[in-house]
PDB file of N, CA and C in Angstrom:
ATOM      1  N   UNK A 638      21.502 -14.736  -6.341  1.00 58.00           N
ATOM      2  CA  UNK A 638      20.077 -15.387  -7.152  1.00 58.00           C
ATOM      3  C   UNK A 638      20.554 -15.327  -8.501  1.00 58.00           C
ATOM      4  N   UNK A 639      20.130 -16.576  -9.051  1.00 81.00           N
ATOM      5  CA  UNK A 639      20.387 -16.675 -10.348  1.00 81.00           C
ATOM      6  C   UNK A 639      19.534 -16.434 -11.465  1.00 81.00           C
ATOM      7  N   UNK A 640      19.493 -15.132 -12.667  1.00 86.00           N
ATOM      8  CA  UNK A 640      18.201 -15.159 -12.941  1.00 86.00           C
ATOM      9  C   UNK A 640      18.605 -15.128 -14.397  1.00 86.00           C
ATOM     10  N   UNK A 641      17.904 -16.037 -14.851  1.00 94.00           N
ATOM     11  CA  UNK A 641      17.849 -16.399 -16.279  1.00 94.00           C
ATOM     12  C   UNK A 641      16.571 -16.706 -16.925  1.00 94.00           C
ATOM     13  N   UNK A 642      15.940 -16.553 -17.870  1.00 94.00           N
ATOM     14  CA  UNK A 642      15.979 -16.161 -19.430  1.00 94.00           C
ATOM     15  C   UNK A 642      13.876 -16.526 -18.740  1.00 94.00           C
ATOM     16  N   UNK A 643      13.889 -17.175 -18.409  1.00 94.00           N
ATOM     17  CA  UNK A 643      12.908 -18.148 -17.831  1.00 94.00           C
ATOM     18  C   UNK A 643      12.013 -17.329 -16.759  1.00 94.00           C
ATOM     19  N   UNK A 644      12.979 -17.166 -16.303  1.00 95.00           N
ATOM     20  CA  UNK A 644      12.521 -15.691 -14.362  1.00 95.00           C
ATOM     21  C   UNK A 644      12.631 -15.108 -14.772  1.00 95.00           C
ATOM     22  N   UNK A 645      12.763 -14.573 -16.330  1.00 96.00           N
ATOM     23  CA  UNK A 645      12.778 -12.642 -16.422  1.00 96.00           C
ATOM     24  C   UNK A 645      11.782 -12.959 -16.812  1.00 96.00           C
ATOM     25  N   UNK A 646      10.772 -13.583 -17.643  1.00 96.00           N
ATOM     26  CA  UNK A 646       9.614 -14.024 -18.387  1.00 96.00           C
ATOM     27  C   UNK A 646       8.960 -14.179 -17.089  1.00 96.00           C
ATOM     28  N   UNK A 647       8.906 -15.110 -16.325  1.00 96.00           N
ATOM     29  CA  UNK A 647       7.838 -15.472 -15.352  1.00 96.00           C
ATOM     30  C   UNK A 647       7.141 -14.128 -14.734  1.00 96.00           C
ATOM     31  N   UNK A 648       8.583 -12.834 -13.919  1.00 96.00           N
ATOM     32  CA  UNK A 648       8.305 -12.049 -12.985  1.00 96.00           C
ATOM     33  C   UNK A 648       7.812 -11.402 -14.095  1.00 96.00           C
ATOM     34  N   UNK A 649       8.092 -10.788 -15.624  1.00 97.00           N
ATOM     35  CA  UNK A 649       6.839  -9.640 -16.287  1.00 97.00           C
ATOM     36  C   UNK A 649       6.091 -10.473 -15.972  1.00 97.00           C
ATOM     37  N   UNK A 650       5.610 -11.690 -16.099  1.00 97.00           N
ATOM     38  CA  UNK A 650       4.209 -11.651 -16.659  1.00 97.00           C
ATOM     39  C   UNK A 650       3.921 -11.882 -14.674  1.00 97.00           C
ATOM     40  N   UNK A 651       4.082 -11.799 -14.432  1.00 97.00           N
ATOM     41  CA  UNK A 651       3.584 -11.912 -13.116  1.00 97.00           C
ATOM     42  C   UNK A 651       3.725 -10.233 -12.396  1.00 97.00           C
ATOM     43  N   UNK A 652       4.029  -9.625 -12.673  1.00 97.00           N
ATOM     44  CA  UNK A 652       3.828  -8.150 -12.873  1.00 97.00           C
ATOM     45  C   UNK A 652       2.986  -7.285 -13.239  1.00 97.00           C
ATOM     46  N   UNK A 653       2.526  -8.336 -14.723  1.00 98.00           N
ATOM     47  CA  UNK A 653       1.056  -8.193 -15.905  1.00 98.00           C
ATOM     48  C   UNK A 653      -0.449  -8.881 -14.957  1.00 98.00           C
ATOM     49  N   UNK A 654       0.068 -10.120 -14.151  1.00 98.00           N
ATOM     50  CA  UNK A 654      -0.762 -10.372 -13.275  1.00 98.00           C
ATOM     51  C   UNK A 654      -1.704  -9.475 -12.060  1.00 98.00           C
ATOM     52  N   UNK A 655      -0.180  -8.683 -11.760  1.00 98.00           N
ATOM     53  CA  UNK A 655      -0.201  -8.549 -10.228  1.00 98.00           C
ATOM     54  C   UNK A 655      -1.659  -7.136 -10.934  1.00 98.00           C
ATOM     55  N   UNK A 656      -1.482  -6.445 -12.003  1.00 97.00           N
ATOM     56  CA  UNK A 656      -1.893  -5.159 -12.247  1.00 97.00           C
ATOM     57  C   UNK A 656      -3.571  -5.206 -13.122  1.00 97.00           C
ATOM     58  N   UNK A 657      -3.554  -6.716 -13.626  1.00 98.00           N
ATOM     59  CA  UNK A 657      -4.763  -6.955 -14.278  1.00 98.00           C
ATOM     60  C   UNK A 657      -5.397  -7.088 -13.052  1.00 98.00           C
ATOM     61  N   UNK A 658      -5.023  -8.030 -12.139  1.00 98.00           N
ATOM     62  CA  UNK A 658      -6.140  -8.572 -10.486  1.00 98.00           C
ATOM     63  C   UNK A 658      -6.478  -7.477 -10.105  1.00 98.00           C
ATOM     64  N   UNK A 659      -5.417  -5.895  -9.660  1.00 97.00           N
ATOM     65  CA  UNK A 659      -6.354  -4.960  -8.716  1.00 97.00           C
ATOM     66  C   UNK A 659      -5.058  -5.426  -7.693  1.00 97.00           C
ATOM     67  N   UNK A 660      -3.837  -5.546  -7.594  1.00 98.00           N
ATOM     68  CA  UNK A 660      -3.358  -6.011  -6.826  1.00 98.00           C
ATOM     69  C   UNK A 660      -2.685  -4.212  -6.859  1.00 98.00           C
ATOM     70  N   UNK A 661      -2.077  -4.037  -7.652  1.00 97.00           N
ATOM     71  CA  UNK A 661      -1.076  -2.773  -7.881  1.00 97.00           C
ATOM     72  C   UNK A 661      -1.526  -2.025  -8.796  1.00 97.00           C
ATOM     73  N   UNK A 662      -1.536  -0.011  -8.869  1.00 94.00           N
ATOM     74  CA  UNK A 662      -2.126   0.657  -9.957  1.00 94.00           C
ATOM     75  C   UNK A 662      -0.683   0.708 -10.501  1.00 94.00           C
ATOM     76  N   UNK A 663      -1.533   1.910 -12.137  1.00 92.00           N
ATOM     77  CA  UNK A 663      -0.293   1.251 -13.656  1.00 92.00           C
ATOM     78  C   UNK A 663       0.859   2.182 -12.921  1.00 92.00           C
ATOM     79  N   UNK A 664       0.043   3.092 -12.050  1.00 92.00           N
ATOM     80  CA  UNK A 664       2.024   3.866 -12.212  1.00 92.00           C
ATOM     81  C   UNK A 664       2.758   2.581 -11.435  1.00 92.00           C
ATOM     82  N   UNK A 665       2.054   2.077 -10.486  1.00 95.00           N
ATOM     83  CA  UNK A 665       3.526   1.061  -9.646  1.00 95.00           C
ATOM     84  C   UNK A 665       3.873  -0.355 -10.352  1.00 95.00           C
ATOM     85  N   UNK A 666       2.942  -0.445 -11.276  1.00 96.00           N
ATOM     86  CA  UNK A 666       3.095  -1.277 -12.624  1.00 96.00           C
ATOM     87  C   UNK A 666       4.637  -1.010 -13.203  1.00 96.00           C
ATOM     88  N   UNK A 667       3.658   0.073 -13.601  1.00 94.00           N
ATOM     89  CA  UNK A 667       5.594   0.707 -14.143  1.00 94.00           C
ATOM     90  C   UNK A 667       6.243   1.174 -13.803  1.00 94.00           C
ATOM     91  N   UNK A 668       6.723   1.216 -12.682  1.00 94.00           N
ATOM     92  CA  UNK A 668       7.687   1.788 -11.463  1.00 94.00           C
ATOM     93  C   UNK A 668       8.739   0.261 -11.920  1.00 94.00           C
ATOM     94  N   UNK A 669       7.570  -1.061 -11.353  1.00 94.00           N
ATOM     95  CA  UNK A 669       8.289  -1.900 -11.180  1.00 94.00           C
ATOM     96  C   UNK A 669       8.708  -2.827 -12.488  1.00 94.00           C
ATOM     97  N   UNK A 670       8.146  -2.497 -13.338  1.00 95.00           N
ATOM     98  CA  UNK A 670       8.624  -2.899 -14.565  1.00 95.00           C
ATOM     99  C   UNK A 670       9.735  -2.819 -15.160  1.00 95.00           C
ATOM    100  N   UNK A 671       9.509  -0.990 -15.453  1.00 94.00           N
ATOM    101  CA  UNK A 671      10.398  -0.213 -16.012  1.00 94.00           C
ATOM    102  C   UNK A 671      12.008  -0.551 -15.414  1.00 94.00           C
ATOM    103  N   UNK A 672      11.672  -0.442 -14.015  1.00 93.00           N
ATOM    104  CA  UNK A 672      13.098  -1.158 -13.337  1.00 93.00           C
ATOM    105  C   UNK A 672      13.491  -2.621 -14.002  1.00 93.00           C
ATOM    106  N   UNK A 673      12.825  -4.004 -13.532  1.00 95.00           N
ATOM    107  CA  UNK A 673      12.702  -4.642 -13.565  1.00 95.00           C
ATOM    108  C   UNK A 673      13.509  -4.971 -15.567  1.00 95.00           C
ATOM    109  N   UNK A 674      12.404  -4.471 -16.270  1.00 94.00           N
ATOM    110  CA  UNK A 674      13.055  -4.854 -17.377  1.00 94.00           C
ATOM    111  C   UNK A 674      13.890  -4.323 -17.991  1.00 94.00           C
ATOM    112  N   UNK A 675      14.510  -2.953 -17.648  1.00 94.00           N
ATOM    113  CA  UNK A 675      15.379  -2.499 -17.783  1.00 94.00           C
ATOM    114  C   UNK A 675      17.192  -2.913 -17.590  1.00 94.00           C
ATOM    115  N   UNK A 676      16.852  -3.696 -16.191  1.00 95.00           N
ATOM    116  CA  UNK A 676      17.987  -4.678 -15.928  1.00 95.00           C
ATOM    117  C   UNK A 676      18.236  -5.791 -16.383  1.00 95.00           C
ATOM    118  N   UNK A 677      17.165  -6.525 -16.977  1.00 96.00           N
ATOM    119  CA  UNK A 677      17.444  -7.507 -17.192  1.00 96.00           C
ATOM    120  C   UNK A 677      16.633  -7.904 -18.583  1.00 96.00           C
ATOM    121  N   UNK A 678      16.815  -7.007 -19.433  1.00 95.00           N
ATOM    122  CA  UNK A 678      15.681  -7.416 -20.395  1.00 95.00           C
ATOM    123  C   UNK A 678      16.719  -7.974 -21.795  1.00 95.00           C
ATOM    124  N   UNK A 679      18.351  -8.008 -21.312  1.00 96.00           N
ATOM    125  CA  UNK A 679      19.527  -8.638 -21.918  1.00 96.00           C
ATOM    126  C   UNK A 679      19.148  -9.847 -22.102  1.00 96.00           C
ATOM    127  N   UNK A 680      18.818 -10.645 -21.260  1.00 96.00           N
ATOM    128  CA  UNK A 680      18.001 -12.094 -21.190  1.00 96.00           C
ATOM    129  C   UNK A 680      17.078 -12.571 -21.579  1.00 96.00           C
ATOM    130  N   UNK A 681      16.382 -11.807 -21.966  1.00 96.00           N
ATOM    131  CA  UNK A 681      15.435 -12.175 -22.859  1.00 96.00           C
ATOM    132  C   UNK A 681      15.328 -11.081 -24.427  1.00 96.00           C
ATOM    133  N   UNK A 682      16.606 -11.280 -24.515  1.00 96.00           N
ATOM    134  CA  UNK A 682      16.390  -9.746 -26.037  1.00 96.00           C
ATOM    135  C   UNK A 682      16.472 -10.504 -27.089  1.00 96.00           C
ATOM    136  N   UNK A 683      16.867 -12.093 -27.501  1.00 93.00           N
ATOM    137  CA  UNK A 683      16.451 -12.597 -28.490  1.00 93.00           C
ATOM    138  C   UNK A 683      15.629 -13.372 -28.565  1.00 93.00           C
ATOM    139  N   UNK A 684      14.470 -13.319 -27.690  1.00 95.00           N
ATOM    140  CA  UNK A 684      13.405 -14.613 -28.020  1.00 95.00           C
ATOM    141  C   UNK A 684      12.146 -13.603 -28.770  1.00 95.00           C
ATOM    142  N   UNK A 685      10.469 -14.521 -28.416  1.00 96.00           N
ATOM    143  CA  UNK A 685       9.812 -14.178 -29.015  1.00 96.00           C
ATOM    144  C   UNK A 685       8.855 -13.343 -28.420  1.00 96.00           C
ATOM    145  N   UNK A 686       9.302 -13.660 -27.110  1.00 97.00           N
ATOM    146  CA  UNK A 686       8.997 -13.348 -25.741  1.00 97.00           C
ATOM    147  C   UNK A 686       8.900 -11.663 -25.895  1.00 97.00           C
ATOM    148  N   UNK A 687      10.680 -11.372 -25.838  1.00 97.00           N
ATOM    149  CA  UNK A 687      11.007  -9.555 -25.776  1.00 97.00           C
ATOM    150  C   UNK A 687      10.282  -9.183 -26.812  1.00 97.00           C
ATOM    151  N   UNK A 688       9.953  -9.676 -27.891  1.00 97.00           N
ATOM    152  CA  UNK A 688       9.650  -9.180 -29.326  1.00 97.00           C
ATOM    153  C   UNK A 688       8.128  -8.459 -28.730  1.00 97.00           C
ATOM    154  N   UNK A 689       7.165  -9.243 -28.102  1.00 97.00           N
ATOM    155  CA  UNK A 689       6.115  -9.035 -28.434  1.00 97.00           C
ATOM    156  C   UNK A 689       5.917  -8.606 -27.116  1.00 97.00           C
ATOM    157  N   UNK A 690       6.556  -8.158 -25.637  1.00 97.00           N
ATOM    158  CA  UNK A 690       6.983  -7.188 -24.536  1.00 97.00           C
ATOM    159  C   UNK A 690       6.944  -6.005 -25.142  1.00 97.00           C
ATOM    160  N   UNK A 691       8.354  -5.783 -26.156  1.00 96.00           N
ATOM    161  CA  UNK A 691       8.799  -4.651 -25.806  1.00 96.00           C
ATOM    162  C   UNK A 691       8.012  -3.532 -26.891  1.00 96.00           C
ATOM    163  N   UNK A 692       7.309  -4.410 -28.196  1.00 95.00           N
ATOM    164  CA  UNK A 692       7.017  -3.626 -28.971  1.00 95.00           C
ATOM    165  C   UNK A 692       5.304  -3.273 -27.966  1.00 95.00           C
ATOM    166  N   UNK A 693       5.114  -3.449 -27.106  1.00 95.00           N
ATOM    167  CA  UNK A 693       3.694  -2.866 -26.772  1.00 95.00           C
ATOM    168  C   UNK A 693       3.831  -2.508 -25.323  1.00 95.00           C
ATOM    169  N   UNK A 694       4.950  -2.857 -24.309  1.00 95.00           N
ATOM    170  CA  UNK A 694       4.773  -2.447 -23.085  1.00 95.00           C
ATOM    171  C   UNK A 694       5.093  -1.363 -22.760  1.00 95.00           C
ATOM    172  N   UNK A 695       6.645  -1.010 -23.080  1.00 92.00           N
ATOM    173  CA  UNK A 695       6.755   0.469 -22.933  1.00 92.00           C
ATOM    174  C   UNK A 695       6.855   1.679 -23.218  1.00 92.00           C
ATOM    175  N   UNK A 696       5.977   1.849 -24.207  1.00 91.00           N
ATOM    176  CA  UNK A 696       5.564   2.692 -25.001  1.00 91.00           C
ATOM    177  C   UNK A 696       4.276   2.833 -24.080  1.00 91.00           C
ATOM    178  N   UNK A 697       3.582   1.459 -23.987  1.00 89.00           N
ATOM    179  CA  UNK A 697       2.082   1.526 -23.714  1.00 89.00           C
ATOM    180  C   UNK A 697       2.231   2.579 -21.701  1.00 89.00           C
ATOM    181  N   UNK A 698       3.671   2.433 -21.320  1.00 86.00           N
ATOM    182  CA  UNK A 698       3.977   3.303 -20.019  1.00 86.00           C
ATOM    183  C   UNK A 698       3.700   3.945 -20.218  1.00 86.00           C
ATOM    184  N   UNK A 699       4.642   4.712 -21.154  1.00 86.00           N
ATOM    185  CA  UNK A 699       5.002   6.434 -21.286  1.00 86.00           C
ATOM    186  C   UNK A 699       4.275   6.983 -21.340  1.00 86.00           C
ATOM    187  N   UNK A 700       3.259   6.451 -22.731  1.00 83.00           N
ATOM    188  CA  UNK A 700       1.893   7.934 -22.925  1.00 83.00           C
ATOM    189  C   UNK A 700       0.712   7.402 -22.160  1.00 83.00           C
ATOM    190  N   UNK A 701       0.421   6.136 -21.846  1.00 78.00           N
ATOM    191  CA  UNK A 701      -0.610   6.138 -20.717  1.00 78.00           C
ATOM    192  C   UNK A 701      -0.089   6.786 -19.036  1.00 78.00           C
ATOM    193  N   UNK A 702       0.917   6.577 -18.681  1.00 75.00           N
ATOM    194  CA  UNK A 702       1.358   7.207 -17.148  1.00 75.00           C
ATOM    195  C   UNK A 702       1.855   8.551 -16.977  1.00 75.00           C
ATOM    196  N   UNK A 703       3.217   8.355 -17.962  1.00 75.00           N
ATOM    197  CA  UNK A 703       4.149   9.880 -18.550  1.00 75.00           C
ATOM    198  C   UNK A 703       3.316  10.296 -18.887  1.00 75.00           C
ATOM    199  N   UNK A 704       2.416  11.119 -19.867  1.00 79.00           N
ATOM    200  CA  UNK A 704       2.338  12.009 -20.857  1.00 79.00           C
ATOM    201  C   UNK A 704       0.833  12.341 -19.794  1.00 79.00           C
ATOM    202  N   UNK A 705       0.251  13.598 -20.333  1.00 79.00           N
ATOM    203  CA  UNK A 705      -0.717  14.101 -19.661  1.00 79.00           C
ATOM    204  C   UNK A 705      -1.750  13.605 -20.355  1.00 79.00           C
ATOM    205  N   UNK A 706      -3.225  13.804 -19.972  1.00 84.00           N
ATOM    206  CA  UNK A 706      -4.555  13.603 -20.770  1.00 84.00           C
ATOM    207  C   UNK A 706      -5.376  12.918 -20.174  1.00 84.00           C
ATOM    208  N   UNK A 707      -6.100  12.392 -20.645  1.00 88.00           N
ATOM    209  CA  UNK A 707      -8.174  12.080 -20.013  1.00 88.00           C
ATOM    210  C   UNK A 707      -7.357  10.829 -19.342  1.00 88.00           C
ATOM    211  N   UNK A 708      -7.744  10.530 -17.532  1.00 88.00           N
ATOM    212  CA  UNK A 708      -7.065   9.235 -17.120  1.00 88.00           C
ATOM    213  C   UNK A 708      -7.375   8.760 -17.065  1.00 88.00           C
ATOM    214  N   UNK A 709      -9.161   8.665 -17.273  1.00 90.00           N
ATOM    215  CA  UNK A 709     -10.109   7.885 -17.523  1.00 90.00           C
ATOM    216  C   UNK A 709      -9.898   6.620 -18.691  1.00 90.00           C
ATOM    217  N   UNK A 710      -9.601   7.418 -20.072  1.00 91.00           N
ATOM    218  CA  UNK A 710      -9.288   6.746 -21.204  1.00 91.00           C
ATOM    219  C   UNK A 710      -7.882   6.060 -20.979  1.00 91.00           C
ATOM    220  N   UNK A 711      -7.001   7.123 -20.150  1.00 89.00           N
ATOM    221  CA  UNK A 711      -5.845   6.528 -20.379  1.00 89.00           C
ATOM    222  C   UNK A 711      -5.205   4.983 -20.034  1.00 89.00           C
ATOM    223  N   UNK A 712      -6.635   5.030 -18.820  1.00 91.00           N
ATOM    224  CA  UNK A 712      -6.024   3.770 -17.398  1.00 91.00           C
ATOM    225  C   UNK A 712      -6.923   2.763 -18.538  1.00 91.00           C
ATOM    226  N   UNK A 713      -8.334   3.237 -19.665  1.00 93.00           N
ATOM    227  CA  UNK A 713      -8.734   2.060 -20.312  1.00 93.00           C
ATOM    228  C   UNK A 713      -8.034   1.459 -20.957  1.00 93.00           C
ATOM    229  N   UNK A 714      -6.822   2.405 -21.730  1.00 93.00           N
ATOM    230  CA  UNK A 714      -6.506   2.003 -22.689  1.00 93.00           C
ATOM    231  C   UNK A 714      -5.026   1.274 -22.403  1.00 93.00           C
ATOM    232  N   UNK A 715      -4.319   1.323 -21.369  1.00 93.00           N
ATOM    233  CA  UNK A 715      -3.456   0.816 -20.640  1.00 93.00           C
ATOM    234  C   UNK A 715      -3.782  -0.524 -20.229  1.00 93.00           C
ATOM    235  N   UNK A 716      -4.953  -0.681 -19.510  1.00 96.00           N
ATOM    236  CA  UNK A 716      -5.393  -2.147 -18.950  1.00 96.00           C
ATOM    237  C   UNK A 716      -5.206  -2.774 -20.497  1.00 96.00           C
ATOM    238  N   UNK A 717      -6.331  -1.890 -21.854  1.00 96.00           N
ATOM    239  CA  UNK A 717      -6.660  -3.262 -23.044  1.00 96.00           C
ATOM    240  C   UNK A 717      -5.241  -3.307 -23.818  1.00 96.00           C
ATOM    241  N   UNK A 718      -3.908  -2.453 -23.319  1.00 96.00           N
ATOM    242  CA  UNK A 718      -2.581  -3.234 -24.201  1.00 96.00           C
ATOM    243  C   UNK A 718      -2.275  -4.353 -23.008  1.00 96.00           C
ATOM    244  N   UNK A 719      -2.218  -3.889 -21.843  1.00 97.00           N
ATOM    245  CA  UNK A 719      -1.465  -5.015 -21.135  1.00 97.00           C
ATOM    246  C   UNK A 719      -2.310  -6.178 -20.797  1.00 97.00           C
ATOM    247  N   UNK A 720      -3.712  -5.943 -20.908  1.00 97.00           N
ATOM    248  CA  UNK A 720      -4.296  -7.796 -20.811  1.00 97.00           C
ATOM    249  C   UNK A 720      -4.518  -8.071 -22.217  1.00 97.00           C
ATOM    250  N   UNK A 721      -4.635  -7.433 -23.599  1.00 97.00           N
ATOM    251  CA  UNK A 721      -3.991  -8.353 -24.736  1.00 97.00           C
ATOM    252  C   UNK A 721      -2.876  -8.987 -25.014  1.00 97.00           C
ATOM    253  N   UNK A 722      -1.457  -7.856 -23.813  1.00 98.00           N
ATOM    254  CA  UNK A 722      -0.124  -8.256 -24.405  1.00 98.00           C
ATOM    255  C   UNK A 722      -0.325  -9.584 -23.424  1.00 98.00           C
ATOM    256  N   UNK A 723      -0.708  -9.845 -22.385  1.00 98.00           N
ATOM    257  CA  UNK A 723      -0.337 -10.880 -21.625  1.00 98.00           C
ATOM    258  C   UNK A 723      -1.202 -12.055 -22.259  1.00 98.00           C
ATOM    259  N   UNK A 724      -2.282 -11.784 -22.903  1.00 98.00           N
ATOM    260  CA  UNK A 724      -2.816 -13.365 -23.799  1.00 98.00           C
ATOM    261  C   UNK A 724      -1.581 -13.219 -24.840  1.00 98.00           C
ATOM    262  N   UNK A 725      -1.148 -12.752 -25.285  1.00 97.00           N
ATOM    263  CA  UNK A 725      -0.652 -12.717 -26.476  1.00 97.00           C
ATOM    264  C   UNK A 725       1.011 -13.199 -25.586  1.00 97.00           C
ATOM    265  N   UNK A 726       1.536 -13.197 -25.149  1.00 97.00           N
ATOM    266  CA  UNK A 726       2.576 -13.462 -23.963  1.00 97.00           C
ATOM    267  C   UNK A 726       2.049 -15.445 -23.542  1.00 97.00           C
ATOM    268  N   UNK A 727       1.066 -14.957 -22.963  1.00 95.00           N
ATOM    269  CA  UNK A 727       0.851 -16.554 -22.212  1.00 95.00           C
ATOM    270  C   UNK A 727       0.188 -17.588 -22.901  1.00 95.00           C
ATOM    271  N   UNK A 728      -0.075 -17.121 -24.641  1.00 94.00           N
ATOM    272  CA  UNK A 728      -0.107 -18.183 -25.354  1.00 94.00           C
ATOM    273  C   UNK A 728       1.099 -19.057 -25.860  1.00 94.00           C
ATOM    274  N   UNK A 729       2.300 -17.828 -26.149  1.00 90.00           N
ATOM    275  CA  UNK A 729       2.842 -17.876 -26.947  1.00 90.00           C
ATOM    276  C   UNK A 729       3.888 -19.092 -25.890  1.00 90.00           C
ATOM    277  N   UNK A 730       4.040 -19.070 -24.785  1.00 88.00           N
ATOM    278  CA  UNK A 730       4.549 -20.040 -23.761  1.00 88.00           C
ATOM    279  C   UNK A 730       3.873 -21.157 -23.551  1.00 88.00           C
ATOM    280  N   UNK A 731       2.679 -21.108 -24.397  1.00 81.00           N
ATOM    281  CA  UNK A 731       1.966 -22.419 -23.876  1.00 81.00           C
ATOM    282  C   UNK A 731       1.990 -23.420 -24.735  1.00 81.00           C
TER     283      UNK A 731
END
């Protein structure tokens, strides 16, 4: 399979949609995204997509999944950050 920048962006957006639609949990989203992102980020590193995504999602995953704290609050914050980032990325690509 040939992976390029458009496919990476599409896959990362799809993972966000899966989470926001309730098809996967924040933990499942984090595992899938971290694995995919670490493998293919080099293909989008010089893009605006990378800039927006990398400023929000990696830290969001660490703080709201791996760190201890109130789970309800962490879920709310996680969903808000993913949703806001998703909207920015969709607007940027349209």
